[in-house]
C-alpha positions as a printed Julia matrix, in Angstrom:
330×3 Matrix{Float64}:
  -3.08   -2.52  -14.67
  -1.99   -0.58  -11.5
  -4.54    2.11   -9.98
  -1.82    4.27  -10.55
  -2.43    4.3   -14.46
  -5.74    4.14  -14.64
  -7.79    7.37  -14.02
 -11.02    7.87  -12.95
 -13.24    6.83  -15.79
 -11.56    3.26  -16.06
 -11.99    3.26  -12.12
 -15.94    4.44  -12.73
 -16.03    1.53  -15.36
 -14.54   -1.51  -12.85
 -16.31   -0.4   -10.32
 -19.82   -0.81  -12.21
 -18.91   -3.94  -13.51
 -18.2    -5.3   -10.5
 -21.33   -3.95   -9.01
 -23.54   -5.73  -11.96
 -22.65   -8.76   -9.94
 -25.95   -7.4    -8.12
 -24.01   -8.36   -4.74
 -23.29   -5.95   -2.16
 -20.28   -5.03   -1.78
 -18.33   -2.55    1.03
 -16.15    0.61    1.0
 -13.15   -1.39    1.38
 -13.78   -4.3    -0.55
 -14.17   -1.69   -3.06
 -11.23   -0.09   -2.82
  -9.4    -2.98   -2.19
 -10.45   -5.05   -5.94
  -9.89   -1.19   -7.35
  -6.77   -0.49   -5.91
  -7.47    2.97   -5.23
  -8.11    4.51   -1.62
 -11.41    4.04    0.31
 -11.93    7.45   -0.44
 -12.18    7.34   -3.77
 -14.98    5.24   -3.57
 -17.38    7.76   -2.96
 -16.26    9.86   -5.5
 -17.0     7.18   -7.93
 -20.42    6.19   -6.76
 -21.09    9.93   -7.02
 -20.17    9.85  -10.98
 -21.84    6.47  -11.11
 -24.82    8.09   -9.65
 -24.74   11.38  -12.82
 -24.29    9.21  -15.0
 -27.33    6.35  -14.3
 -29.63    9.56  -14.67
 -29.53    9.49  -18.44
 -29.26    6.14  -18.22
 -30.79    3.94  -21.35
 -30.15    1.03  -19.03
 -31.85    2.03  -16.01
 -29.09    1.33  -13.12
 -29.38    3.09   -9.59
 -26.29    2.98   -7.53
 -27.59    1.8    -4.25
 -25.9     2.8    -0.93
 -27.33    0.02    1.92
 -26.65    1.95    5.65
 -25.38   -0.51    8.7
 -22.96   -3.16    9.52
 -23.39   -5.68    6.56
 -24.52   -2.64    4.08
 -22.73   -0.66    1.39
 -22.63   -0.25   -2.26
 -25.01   -2.72   -4.82
 -26.34   -1.64   -8.07
 -29.81   -1.3    -8.56
 -31.64   -2.52  -12.24
 -28.96   -3.29  -15.12
 -26.33   -1.62  -16.15
 -25.59   -1.11  -20.45
 -22.85   -3.31  -20.13
 -21.66   -6.28  -23.45
 -23.21   -9.61  -21.85
 -22.93  -13.17  -22.74
 -25.63  -15.6   -22.0
 -25.25  -18.5   -19.42
 -27.53  -21.15  -18.28
 -28.99  -21.76  -15.16
 -26.39  -24.32  -14.15
 -23.59  -22.72  -16.28
 -24.05  -19.75  -13.56
 -24.78  -22.43  -10.79
 -21.21  -23.81  -11.78
 -19.96  -20.61  -11.86
 -20.95  -19.29   -8.63
 -19.33  -22.82   -6.82
 -15.94  -22.58   -7.78
 -15.74  -18.68   -6.85
 -16.92  -19.97   -3.69
 -14.78  -23.42   -3.56
 -11.73  -21.68   -4.32
 -12.95  -18.38   -1.67
 -12.54  -20.41    0.65
  -9.24  -22.66   -0.4
  -6.13  -20.28    1.61
  -3.41  -21.89   -1.41
  -5.23  -20.14   -5.0
  -2.81  -17.8    -5.89
  -3.85  -14.43   -7.91
  -7.65  -14.56   -4.87
  -8.09  -10.59   -5.92
  -7.38  -10.94   -9.27
  -9.0   -13.7    -9.93
 -12.8   -12.04   -8.04
 -12.32   -8.83  -10.42
 -12.55  -10.84  -13.33
 -14.92  -13.3   -12.7
 -16.69   -9.97  -11.88
 -17.04   -9.7   -14.68
 -18.21  -12.63  -16.07
 -21.41  -12.4   -13.57
 -21.82   -8.64  -14.92
 -23.76  -11.92  -17.86
 -25.72  -13.19  -15.11
 -29.39  -12.96  -14.65
 -30.55  -11.03  -11.04
 -33.66  -13.48  -11.26
 -31.58  -16.88  -10.63
 -31.74  -17.33   -7.35
 -27.9   -18.62   -6.42
 -27.6   -20.17   -3.18
 -24.3   -20.37   -1.88
 -21.57  -23.22   -2.28
 -21.27  -25.18    2.12
 -17.13  -25.25    1.34
 -15.22  -26.53    4.63
 -11.31  -26.9     3.92
 -10.79  -29.51    6.82
  -6.63  -29.07    6.17
  -6.12  -25.48    5.57
  -2.03  -24.86    4.84
  -1.05  -23.49    7.5
   1.4   -20.69    5.59
  -0.7   -17.99    4.12
  -2.55  -17.32    1.63
  -0.68  -13.59    0.87
   2.98  -15.5     1.23
   1.66  -18.24   -1.03
   0.75  -15.98   -4.36
   4.25  -14.69   -2.86
   6.02  -17.36   -3.61
   3.31  -18.45   -6.68
   3.6   -14.71   -8.87
   7.86  -15.13   -8.36
   7.97  -17.81   -9.74
   5.72  -17.26  -12.08
   7.47  -14.44  -13.3
  10.73  -16.07  -13.2
   9.51  -19.36  -15.19
   8.44  -16.57  -17.9
  11.71  -15.23  -18.1
  13.64  -17.53  -16.95
  15.31  -16.74  -14.56
  17.11  -19.21  -11.64
  16.01  -18.14   -8.14
  17.94  -18.29   -4.7
  15.35  -19.97   -1.85
  15.91  -21.48    1.11
  13.52  -25.05    1.77
  12.89  -27.58    3.95
  13.18  -31.27    3.27
  11.14  -33.62    4.77
  14.21  -33.91    7.52
  13.46  -30.82    9.07
  16.4   -28.69    7.79
  16.61  -25.75    5.53
  19.23  -25.47    2.87
  19.05  -23.34    0.13
  19.83  -23.34   -3.52
  19.49  -22.37   -7.16
  16.89  -23.75   -8.59
  15.8   -22.9   -13.03
  11.99  -23.14  -12.63
  10.26  -25.38  -15.52
   6.42  -25.84  -14.43
   3.44  -24.59  -11.28
   1.14  -27.48  -10.66
  -0.69  -28.62   -7.52
  -0.73  -32.04   -6.43
  -2.95  -33.34   -3.57
  -3.62  -29.36   -2.62
  -0.67  -28.2    -2.49
   1.08  -26.72   -4.57
   4.71  -27.36   -6.34
   7.36  -26.33   -8.87
   9.39  -28.83  -10.82
  12.89  -27.55  -12.25
  16.58  -27.88  -12.26
  18.4   -27.86   -9.06
  21.5   -26.45   -8.92
  22.49  -27.94   -5.66
  21.19  -32.19   -6.67
  22.42  -31.1   -10.63
  18.57  -32.71  -11.66
  14.95  -32.15  -11.94
  13.07  -32.19   -8.51
  10.17  -30.24   -6.95
   9.48  -27.83   -4.05
   6.47  -27.47   -2.1
   5.65  -24.06   -1.5
   4.94  -24.11    1.7
   8.24  -25.82    2.6
  10.33  -22.33    0.74
  10.95  -19.94    3.45
  12.88  -17.58    1.85
  12.82  -16.73   -2.17
  13.88  -14.23   -4.71
  14.86  -13.54   -7.7
  18.34  -13.46   -9.89
  19.53  -12.3   -12.9
  20.39  -15.44  -13.63
  18.96  -17.12  -17.26
  18.44  -20.86  -17.67
  17.42  -22.72  -20.24
  14.94  -25.84  -20.09
  16.51  -28.39  -21.4
  15.53  -29.8   -24.57
  14.8   -33.19  -22.97
  13.02  -32.39  -20.24
   9.23  -33.32  -20.46
   6.77  -32.77  -17.9
   5.12  -35.76  -18.99
   7.87  -37.9   -18.05
   7.53  -36.71  -14.19
   4.16  -36.07  -13.57
   1.13  -37.8   -14.25
  -2.67  -38.04  -12.94
  -1.29  -40.38  -10.04
   2.01  -37.52   -8.93
   4.85  -38.3    -9.05
   6.36  -40.01  -11.14
   9.93  -41.29   -9.55
   8.13  -41.4    -6.22
   9.4   -44.55   -5.72
   8.24  -48.27   -6.45
   5.07  -49.38   -7.62
   3.12  -52.18   -5.28
  -0.01  -54.35   -5.56
  -1.21  -54.09   -2.74
  -4.91  -55.61   -2.1
  -7.15  -55.03    1.54
 -10.52  -55.99    2.65
 -12.52  -52.68    4.26
 -14.59  -54.11    7.01
 -17.88  -51.33    8.61
 -18.33  -48.23    7.26
 -15.0   -48.22    5.41
 -16.71  -50.7     2.61
 -18.8   -47.82    1.83
 -16.05  -45.24    1.63
 -13.4   -46.91    0.47
 -15.91  -46.71   -2.67
 -15.47  -43.2    -3.37
 -11.63  -42.71   -4.12
  -9.45  -43.75   -6.7
  -6.67  -45.11   -4.94
  -3.41  -45.84   -7.36
  -3.37  -47.83  -10.75
  -5.81  -50.19  -11.96
  -8.0   -50.6    -9.4
 -10.42  -52.59   -8.37
 -12.92  -52.58   -6.06
 -15.57  -55.66   -5.42
 -18.27  -55.8    -3.18
 -18.29  -59.23   -0.76
 -21.28  -57.58    1.44
 -22.69  -55.32    2.83
 -20.0   -55.01    5.6
 -16.88  -55.84    3.76
 -15.55  -54.67    0.78
 -12.22  -55.49   -1.23
  -9.74  -53.12   -2.68
  -7.25  -54.31   -5.33
  -4.45  -51.11   -6.43
  -1.45  -50.87   -7.74
   0.16  -47.98   -4.98
   3.4   -46.39   -5.14
   5.85  -45.58   -1.53
   6.14  -47.76    0.86
   5.98  -44.78    3.22
   2.62  -43.57    1.93
   0.82  -46.91    1.23
   1.59  -47.71    5.56
   0.37  -44.56    6.76
  -2.63  -44.93    4.0
  -3.67  -48.04    5.69
  -2.86  -47.08    9.29
  -5.48  -45.02    8.54
  -8.66  -47.3     8.57
  -7.34  -48.06   11.6
  -8.95  -51.52   12.94
 -11.65  -51.53    9.93
  -9.51  -52.58    7.3
  -7.18  -56.11    6.79
  -4.19  -56.53    4.54
  -3.97  -59.84    2.12
  -1.53  -58.65    0.18
   1.51  -58.76    0.02
   3.51  -59.94    2.76
   6.18  -56.75    3.21
   3.33  -54.76    4.11
   2.19  -57.25    6.54
   5.19  -57.37    8.62
   5.46  -53.79    8.33
   2.5   -53.26    9.81
   3.49  -56.34   12.87
   6.31  -54.63   13.53
   5.0   -51.01   14.01
   1.99  -52.88   16.37
   5.18  -53.79   18.58
   6.61  -50.75   18.3
   3.66  -48.97   19.35
   3.11  -52.31   21.99
   6.51  -51.89   23.82
   6.68  -47.55   23.62
   3.43  -46.6    25.78
   3.32  -49.47   27.74
   6.88  -48.79   29.57
   5.42  -45.06   30.19
   2.02  -46.42   31.43
   3.54  -48.61   33.52
   5.88  -45.5    33.98
């Protein structure tokens, strides 16, 4: 509900729910979560202090001064609560930290408001150590831009309205499309939308962070009867993302251990030859992706099968030698 349609009582209750997490929230953050003017926060705080004087729950609203200060609820408010175990509380806390560290999670503000109500039911005497999350390769697009595209597509999916968008292809060319969005999904830490594209007259995917412009239209559409998301997407990604190939390779040194940590495709077998050698047999999709994957191991890998992959790597090695030998000589 927008703050424009909320009265003081509703805002005070929502502020109480947020503060009942036991954390400190400054005026700016509270105003953002409540979608009100920061000047209103002191007014709500005064109202809550007056209510707390006669509260059976005995809560007290603190105003902590200083750079890292703000408002905090000292004591437990009389709010309906749920019961969580220590492990459940930690799982929720870790999930919140993980999502807050990402810049590809849409509706983050609404999530934080919702999760604060769950936090209200977690015992304050359970010490939660914050989880350290490092998002090594975050998207270059701002999270508000991802959220904007996500929300437009969500509305279009719900109301079955086509969108007009401009998209940059892998060949770095921008083109406009009329698109009927069917489903949103995340693959390899990036958001995609699948649907019918009038330009290509087919069901295709668009990556949200490659959409440069997007707008809703009044054009209604119907989802084709033959459409089934599982025909296009599965646990390995895109089903029509190229032919599958059986790959066998040996990983050496530290990679002999690291290669055991992930699943790279279908029918994977990981066999330890010795402390410094691991054999991997796996079916992988898309030739270009396979080559990039193999090159990531540098000299710590030996391809056993297939022959075409060995030839591709040999041709690429010759290309690099010729290219940089010429540059160094010049």
